[in-house]
């Protein structure tokens, strides 16, 4: 297999060969190949693996940063002969990611822990560690293209659109991007596995992480119950016109757009026998509002905590392509920055989206698939565009 290291260096704006570079190694194939490519390209690689939580995982668990993953990362470093450190960030992770996750569900939101992890533990704490090692570069296995030109840094969608992770990096700052590098953005996942096989890495066929890393069994409801000090109050499950169809044991059990597990199935003569979906979560009155799928249709999205990759807001009004969930397609939209100082915006979708949930992110792209910025969703609205 022929690998063009000069091409990798040029496309990813890497420093001079021989420079010290820290690589965040989760134990998966992506970060392992990132470290391997940089090592063979001639860099002084320092592998860093974060201990984020304690958990008894199944051997087939598809998470990251577990005990098994730490062992896999250590084996790669030992095989190639570069330094490898394990850092205990459990307290930081609990405070910045887990507590936020639990609090979000308690307030009826649907959080994205991966973005919070990138914002805090990975790109804040790991960068601090990188600098403490007298190093100015931190590389990760994210699938995204980083382009630096005339002193400006932008992110673009990765070559492999199915693996693209630009959505999860919308909150990254220019200051952080100055030190970050993403060598996999110009590869496909298939090519990365081929590289891993070429270098005989044990993780070459290791499954991708899919579950929330700190909830290996996927049961977030039980996790939240164990991490909340007080009991949840029972409340009603109602239709939009106020008809009570059932009760719930806590709003944390629900997310907007949810169809399965609502607990009111099989009620004859209701909703024309069509399935119910969660339309809204009324935290003030402890109610879950359900109805037909068409009621989930939204044309307007309200955002907070905007982040733009350029220090200058493109305009108070501009057109863009947007994504309201990581696996959703890009759709055309008009963005209006409603308050620059408060970092809020209203997004008008030119075609409807279903299941827009507070706590998720809305990310803006231009027609070249460059990330413009984004914000956190606070609400969706169905008024006519």
Short mmCIF file of C-alpha atoms in Angstrom, two decimals:
data_model
loop_
_atom_site.label_atom_id
_atom_site.label_comp_id
_atom_site.label_asym_id
_atom_site.label_seq_id
_atom_site.Cartn_x
_atom_site.Cartn_y
_atom_site.Cartn_z
CA UNK A 1 0.00 0.00 0.00
CA UNK A 2 1.42 3.40 -1.00
CA UNK A 3 0.86 6.28 1.42
CA UNK A 4 1.80 9.80 0.36
CA UNK A 5 3.01 11.37 3.61
CA UNK A 6 3.95 14.63 1.92
CA UNK A 7 0.36 14.96 0.73
CA UNK A 8 -0.95 14.33 4.25
CA UNK A 9 1.41 16.96 5.66
CA UNK A 10 0.46 19.57 3.07
CA UNK A 11 -3.31 19.03 3.15
CA UNK A 12 -3.47 19.16 6.94
CA UNK A 13 -1.10 22.09 7.45
CA UNK A 14 1.12 19.97 9.68
CA UNK A 15 4.32 21.39 11.22
CA UNK A 16 7.83 20.56 10.06
CA UNK A 17 8.67 16.86 10.11
CA UNK A 18 10.30 15.96 13.42
CA UNK A 19 8.09 18.31 15.42
CA UNK A 20 6.43 17.10 18.61
CA UNK A 21 2.70 16.37 18.24
CA UNK A 22 0.24 15.02 20.80
CA UNK A 23 -2.36 12.54 19.54
CA UNK A 24 -5.61 11.91 21.43
CA UNK A 25 -5.95 8.11 21.34
CA UNK A 26 -9.35 6.68 22.26
CA UNK A 27 -8.30 3.11 21.49
CA UNK A 28 -10.29 2.90 18.26
CA UNK A 29 -9.04 2.42 14.72
CA UNK A 30 -9.36 6.11 13.74
CA UNK A 31 -7.15 7.61 16.45
CA UNK A 32 -4.76 4.65 16.22
CA UNK A 33 -4.26 5.24 12.49
CA UNK A 34 -3.89 9.00 13.13
CA UNK A 35 -0.99 8.28 15.49
CA UNK A 36 0.46 5.68 13.13
CA UNK A 37 0.43 7.96 10.09
CA UNK A 38 2.07 10.82 11.99
CA UNK A 39 4.68 8.49 13.47
CA UNK A 40 5.65 7.08 10.07
CA UNK A 41 5.62 10.57 8.56
CA UNK A 42 8.48 11.41 10.91
CA UNK A 43 6.82 13.24 13.82
CA UNK A 44 7.66 12.89 17.50
CA UNK A 45 4.31 11.45 18.53
CA UNK A 46 3.05 11.48 22.11
CA UNK A 47 -0.07 9.37 22.61
CA UNK A 48 -2.62 10.52 25.20
CA UNK A 49 -5.55 8.44 26.38
CA UNK A 50 -8.12 9.84 28.78
CA UNK A 51 -9.60 7.81 31.62
CA UNK A 52 -13.07 9.32 31.70
CA UNK A 53 -15.23 6.92 33.70
CA UNK A 54 -15.30 3.53 35.42
CA UNK A 55 -17.52 0.91 33.89
CA UNK A 56 -17.81 -2.85 33.58
CA UNK A 57 -18.07 -3.22 29.83
CA UNK A 58 -18.98 -6.20 27.70
CA UNK A 59 -16.16 -7.38 25.48
CA UNK A 60 -18.24 -6.40 22.43
CA UNK A 61 -19.25 -2.97 23.76
CA UNK A 62 -19.16 -0.27 21.07
CA UNK A 63 -18.04 2.61 23.25
CA UNK A 64 -14.80 4.56 23.53
CA UNK A 65 -12.37 5.42 26.35
CA UNK A 66 -13.16 2.25 28.34
CA UNK A 67 -10.60 0.02 30.07
CA UNK A 68 -10.28 -2.14 26.98
CA UNK A 69 -9.80 0.94 24.79
CA UNK A 70 -7.02 2.23 27.02
CA UNK A 71 -5.29 -1.14 26.66
CA UNK A 72 -5.69 -1.05 22.86
CA UNK A 73 -4.21 2.45 22.65
CA UNK A 74 -1.26 1.40 24.82
CA UNK A 75 -0.58 -1.59 22.55
CA UNK A 76 -0.45 0.60 19.44
CA UNK A 77 2.00 3.00 21.10
CA UNK A 78 4.18 0.12 22.30
CA UNK A 79 4.14 -1.53 18.88
CA UNK A 80 5.34 1.66 17.17
CA UNK A 81 7.63 2.78 19.97
CA UNK A 82 6.31 6.21 20.91
CA UNK A 83 5.45 7.61 24.33
CA UNK A 84 1.96 7.05 25.69
CA UNK A 85 0.29 8.62 28.72
CA UNK A 86 -3.00 7.87 30.47
CA UNK A 87 -4.62 10.89 32.12
CA UNK A 88 -7.35 10.65 34.73
CA UNK A 89 -10.01 13.16 33.68
CA UNK A 90 -12.92 11.48 35.46
CA UNK A 91 -13.76 14.46 37.68
CA UNK A 92 -13.59 16.90 34.75
CA UNK A 93 -15.69 14.58 32.57
CA UNK A 94 -18.34 14.12 35.25
CA UNK A 95 -18.63 17.85 35.84
CA UNK A 96 -18.54 19.00 32.21
CA UNK A 97 -20.32 16.16 30.39
CA UNK A 98 -22.20 13.72 32.62
CA UNK A 99 -23.80 16.34 34.88
CA UNK A 100 -24.86 18.35 31.83
CA UNK A 101 -26.32 15.19 30.25
CA UNK A 102 -28.43 14.39 33.33
CA UNK A 103 -29.54 18.00 33.85
CA UNK A 104 -30.62 18.27 30.20
CA UNK A 105 -32.91 15.25 30.40
CA UNK A 106 -34.30 16.49 33.72
CA UNK A 107 -35.31 19.72 31.95
CA UNK A 108 -36.92 17.95 28.98
CA UNK A 109 -34.03 18.44 26.55
CA UNK A 110 -32.14 15.97 24.37
CA UNK A 111 -28.40 16.52 24.93
CA UNK A 112 -25.42 15.71 22.69
CA UNK A 113 -22.64 14.61 25.08
CA UNK A 114 -20.07 14.26 22.26
CA UNK A 115 -20.19 18.00 21.51
CA UNK A 116 -19.88 18.87 25.20
CA UNK A 117 -16.93 16.50 25.48
CA UNK A 118 -15.22 18.18 22.51
CA UNK A 119 -15.90 21.63 23.98
CA UNK A 120 -14.48 20.80 27.38
CA UNK A 121 -12.43 17.71 28.16
CA UNK A 122 -10.98 17.15 24.69
CA UNK A 123 -10.35 20.64 23.35
CA UNK A 124 -9.93 22.48 26.65
CA UNK A 125 -8.24 20.09 29.06
CA UNK A 126 -6.30 18.10 26.46
CA UNK A 127 -5.01 21.27 24.85
CA UNK A 128 -3.84 22.46 28.26
CA UNK A 129 -1.99 19.17 28.68
CA UNK A 130 -0.53 19.53 25.17
CA UNK A 131 0.91 22.93 26.06
CA UNK A 132 2.27 21.54 29.34
CA UNK A 133 4.30 19.11 27.21
CA UNK A 134 5.85 22.08 25.39
CA UNK A 135 3.91 21.14 22.29
CA UNK A 136 1.72 23.31 20.07
CA UNK A 137 -0.16 20.60 18.17
CA UNK A 138 -2.94 18.21 19.15
CA UNK A 139 -4.17 15.72 16.53
CA UNK A 140 -7.41 13.73 16.77
CA UNK A 141 -9.15 11.07 14.69
CA UNK A 142 -12.14 13.22 13.77
CA UNK A 143 -13.35 13.04 10.18
CA UNK A 144 -13.29 16.69 9.16
CA UNK A 145 -11.17 18.85 6.86
CA UNK A 146 -9.25 21.72 8.44
CA UNK A 147 -8.19 24.39 5.95
CA UNK A 148 -5.88 27.26 6.91
CA UNK A 149 -5.39 30.11 4.48
CA UNK A 150 -4.19 33.70 4.97
CA UNK A 151 -4.31 33.30 8.73
CA UNK A 152 -7.94 32.10 8.76
CA UNK A 153 -8.94 28.57 9.73
CA UNK A 154 -12.09 26.86 8.49
CA UNK A 155 -13.61 23.41 8.79
CA UNK A 156 -15.18 21.55 5.87
CA UNK A 157 -17.12 18.32 5.70
CA UNK A 158 -14.91 15.25 5.42
CA UNK A 159 -14.33 13.32 2.23
CA UNK A 160 -16.35 10.45 3.67
CA UNK A 161 -19.78 12.06 4.12
CA UNK A 162 -21.09 9.06 6.08
CA UNK A 163 -18.34 9.51 8.69
CA UNK A 164 -18.21 13.33 8.63
CA UNK A 165 -18.04 14.78 12.17
CA UNK A 166 -18.11 18.50 11.40
CA UNK A 167 -21.55 18.73 13.07
CA UNK A 168 -19.97 17.78 16.42
CA UNK A 169 -17.29 20.46 16.09
CA UNK A 170 -19.44 23.53 15.45
CA UNK A 171 -18.63 24.99 18.88
CA UNK A 172 -14.85 24.81 18.36
CA UNK A 173 -13.15 28.20 18.60
CA UNK A 174 -10.51 29.80 16.37
CA UNK A 175 -8.09 29.74 19.31
CA UNK A 176 -8.53 25.97 19.63
CA UNK A 177 -8.36 25.39 15.87
CA UNK A 178 -4.96 27.07 15.82
CA UNK A 179 -3.51 24.07 17.66
CA UNK A 180 -5.79 21.27 16.41
CA UNK A 181 -5.10 18.98 13.46
CA UNK A 182 -7.41 16.39 11.85
CA UNK A 183 -5.36 14.14 9.53
CA UNK A 184 -8.25 11.82 8.56
CA UNK A 185 -10.47 14.38 6.84
CA UNK A 186 -9.22 13.46 3.37
CA UNK A 187 -9.64 9.70 3.87
CA UNK A 188 -12.63 7.37 3.72
CA UNK A 189 -13.30 4.92 6.54
CA UNK A 190 -12.50 2.05 4.18
CA UNK A 191 -9.08 3.55 3.48
CA UNK A 192 -8.40 3.99 7.21
CA UNK A 193 -9.11 0.32 7.88
CA UNK A 194 -6.81 -0.59 4.97
CA UNK A 195 -4.04 1.54 6.51
CA UNK A 196 -4.59 -0.20 9.85
CA UNK A 197 -4.31 -3.61 8.17
CA UNK A 198 -1.20 -2.50 6.26
CA UNK A 199 0.52 -1.63 9.54
CA UNK A 200 -0.79 -4.76 11.28
CA UNK A 201 -2.67 -2.86 13.97
CA UNK A 202 -4.74 -5.10 16.24
CA UNK A 203 -7.60 -2.59 16.06
CA UNK A 204 -7.93 -2.81 12.26
CA UNK A 205 -11.30 -4.59 12.44
CA UNK A 206 -12.45 -3.14 15.76
CA UNK A 207 -16.10 -1.91 15.54
CA UNK A 208 -16.77 1.83 15.58
CA UNK A 209 -17.99 3.31 18.86
CA UNK A 210 -21.74 3.89 18.74
CA UNK A 211 -23.13 3.98 22.26
CA UNK A 212 -22.79 6.93 24.60
CA UNK A 213 -19.39 6.14 26.10
CA UNK A 214 -20.47 6.34 29.74
CA UNK A 215 -23.65 4.31 29.12
CA UNK A 216 -22.31 1.11 27.51
CA UNK A 217 -25.63 -0.77 27.65
CA UNK A 218 -27.49 2.11 25.96
CA UNK A 219 -30.03 2.40 28.79
CA UNK A 220 -29.83 6.14 29.52
CA UNK A 221 -33.06 6.05 31.56
CA UNK A 222 -31.57 3.80 34.22
CA UNK A 223 -28.38 5.86 34.15
CA UNK A 224 -30.31 9.07 34.85
CA UNK A 225 -32.28 7.43 37.67
CA UNK A 226 -29.03 6.41 39.34
CA UNK A 227 -27.56 9.89 38.98
CA UNK A 228 -30.48 11.96 40.30
CA UNK A 229 -30.77 12.59 44.00
CA UNK A 230 -34.54 13.04 44.11
CA UNK A 231 -37.38 10.98 42.70
CA UNK A 232 -39.22 12.12 39.60
CA UNK A 233 -42.86 13.05 39.86
CA UNK A 234 -45.52 11.16 37.98
CA UNK A 235 -47.27 13.24 35.33
CA UNK A 236 -49.79 13.03 32.51
CA UNK A 237 -49.39 12.00 28.89
CA UNK A 238 -51.83 14.13 26.93
CA UNK A 239 -52.91 15.05 23.42
CA UNK A 240 -52.59 18.66 22.25
CA UNK A 241 -56.25 19.28 23.07
CA UNK A 242 -55.72 18.15 26.68
CA UNK A 243 -57.08 14.61 26.56
CA UNK A 244 -55.23 12.45 29.11
CA UNK A 245 -54.20 9.09 27.62
CA UNK A 246 -51.82 7.86 30.29
CA UNK A 247 -49.21 8.74 32.88
CA UNK A 248 -45.43 8.81 33.01
CA UNK A 249 -42.88 8.31 35.78
CA UNK A 250 -40.61 11.17 34.74
CA UNK A 251 -40.11 13.39 31.70
CA UNK A 252 -36.52 12.12 31.37
CA UNK A 253 -38.07 9.02 29.72
CA UNK A 254 -39.04 11.05 26.65
CA UNK A 255 -37.57 13.05 23.80
CA UNK A 256 -39.32 15.02 21.08
CA UNK A 257 -39.90 12.88 18.00
CA UNK A 258 -39.94 9.65 20.01
CA UNK A 259 -42.32 6.97 18.80
CA UNK A 260 -41.52 3.79 20.72
CA UNK A 261 -41.89 3.30 24.45
CA UNK A 262 -44.42 6.08 25.04
CA UNK A 263 -46.73 3.73 26.91
CA UNK A 264 -50.11 4.54 25.37
CA UNK A 265 -50.21 2.07 22.51
CA UNK A 266 -53.27 -0.03 21.78
CA UNK A 267 -55.91 2.54 22.72
CA UNK A 268 -58.80 1.88 20.36
CA UNK A 269 -60.55 4.72 18.54
CA UNK A 270 -57.70 7.16 19.17
CA UNK A 271 -55.63 8.92 16.48
CA UNK A 272 -57.23 6.78 13.73
CA UNK A 273 -55.03 3.91 14.85
CA UNK A 274 -51.91 5.80 13.72
CA UNK A 275 -48.83 5.74 15.96
CA UNK A 276 -48.27 8.51 18.49
CA UNK A 277 -45.14 10.64 18.65
CA UNK A 278 -43.84 12.88 21.42
CA UNK A 279 -44.63 16.42 20.23
CA UNK A 280 -43.55 18.44 23.25
CA UNK A 281 -42.36 18.13 26.84
CA UNK A 282 -44.03 20.60 29.20
CA UNK A 283 -41.54 20.81 32.06
CA UNK A 284 -43.52 23.48 33.94
CA UNK A 285 -46.63 21.30 34.20
CA UNK A 286 -44.76 17.96 34.07
CA UNK A 287 -46.66 16.84 30.97
CA UNK A 288 -45.70 14.88 27.87
CA UNK A 289 -47.68 15.99 24.80
CA UNK A 290 -48.24 13.40 22.06
CA UNK A 291 -49.90 13.33 18.65
CA UNK A 292 -49.57 12.29 15.00
CA UNK A 293 -46.30 12.58 13.08
CA UNK A 294 -47.48 15.49 10.93
CA UNK A 295 -47.66 17.64 14.08
CA UNK A 296 -43.88 17.30 14.40
CA UNK A 297 -43.35 19.29 11.22
CA UNK A 298 -41.34 22.45 11.91
CA UNK A 299 -40.28 25.35 9.68
CA UNK A 300 -38.62 27.57 12.31
CA UNK A 301 -35.82 26.77 14.75
CA UNK A 302 -34.73 29.03 17.63
CA UNK A 303 -31.08 29.00 18.72
CA UNK A 304 -28.89 30.17 21.61
CA UNK A 305 -25.13 30.32 22.22
CA UNK A 306 -24.20 30.91 18.60
CA UNK A 307 -20.64 30.24 17.50
CA UNK A 308 -19.19 31.47 14.20
CA UNK A 309 -15.78 30.36 12.97
CA UNK A 310 -15.15 33.88 11.78
CA UNK A 311 -14.99 36.55 14.49
CA UNK A 312 -17.30 38.64 12.31
CA UNK A 313 -20.91 37.47 11.98
CA UNK A 314 -21.52 36.92 8.23
CA UNK A 315 -24.58 39.18 8.36
CA UNK A 316 -27.63 39.59 10.53
CA UNK A 317 -29.45 37.79 7.74
CA UNK A 318 -27.89 35.19 5.46
CA UNK A 319 -28.70 32.01 3.55
CA UNK A 320 -27.11 28.70 4.43
CA UNK A 321 -27.45 24.94 4.39
CA UNK A 322 -28.22 23.58 7.84
CA UNK A 323 -28.25 20.31 9.70
CA UNK A 324 -30.45 19.85 12.79
CA UNK A 325 -29.20 16.39 13.74
CA UNK A 326 -25.90 14.70 13.03
CA UNK A 327 -27.36 12.11 10.65
CA UNK A 328 -29.83 14.38 8.89
CA UNK A 329 -29.30 15.77 5.41
CA UNK A 330 -28.36 19.38 4.75
CA UNK A 331 -31.38 21.55 3.94
CA UNK A 332 -31.67 25.12 2.69
CA UNK A 333 -32.48 27.79 5.25
CA UNK A 334 -32.48 31.49 6.00
CA UNK A 335 -30.75 32.55 9.22
CA UNK A 336 -31.57 35.72 11.11
CA UNK A 337 -29.28 36.67 14.01
CA UNK A 338 -31.89 38.08 16.36
CA UNK A 339 -29.46 39.34 19.02
CA UNK A 340 -25.71 39.52 18.37
CA UNK A 341 -24.69 40.20 21.98
CA UNK A 342 -26.93 37.45 23.38
CA UNK A 343 -25.92 35.08 20.55
CA UNK A 344 -29.44 34.08 19.54
CA UNK A 345 -30.88 33.37 16.10
CA UNK A 346 -33.99 32.23 14.24
CA UNK A 347 -33.58 29.70 11.43
CA UNK A 348 -36.26 29.50 8.75
CA UNK A 349 -36.19 26.11 7.04
CA UNK A 350 -37.23 26.09 3.38
CA UNK A 351 -38.49 22.53 3.78
CA UNK A 352 -39.89 21.07 6.99
CA UNK A 353 -38.00 18.96 9.50
CA UNK A 354 -39.49 16.50 11.98
CA UNK A 355 -38.53 15.93 15.60
CA UNK A 356 -36.57 19.11 16.26
CA UNK A 357 -35.63 18.86 19.93
CA UNK A 358 -34.25 21.43 22.41
CA UNK A 359 -30.73 20.48 23.42
CA UNK A 360 -29.71 19.41 19.92
CA UNK A 361 -27.53 21.57 17.65
CA UNK A 362 -28.27 23.36 14.40
CA UNK A 363 -25.11 23.76 12.30
CA UNK A 364 -24.68 26.13 9.32
CA UNK A 365 -22.77 25.32 6.12
CA UNK A 366 -22.19 27.18 2.86
CA UNK A 367 -22.65 25.56 -0.56
CA UNK A 368 -19.00 24.41 -0.49
CA UNK A 369 -19.77 22.41 2.69
CA UNK A 370 -17.72 24.79 4.81
CA UNK A 371 -18.88 25.11 8.41
CA UNK A 372 -20.04 28.67 9.07
CA UNK A 373 -21.07 28.08 12.67
CA UNK A 374 -24.12 27.01 14.61
CA UNK A 375 -26.04 27.13 17.85
CA UNK A 376 -28.00 25.12 20.39
CA UNK A 377 -31.71 24.53 19.70
CA UNK A 378 -34.14 25.96 22.24
CA UNK A 379 -37.40 25.39 20.32
CA UNK A 380 -39.02 24.63 16.99
CA UNK A 381 -42.17 26.14 15.49
CA UNK A 382 -44.54 25.15 12.72
CA UNK A 383 -45.74 28.49 11.35
CA UNK A 384 -45.98 28.75 7.58
CA UNK A 385 -42.72 29.92 5.92
#
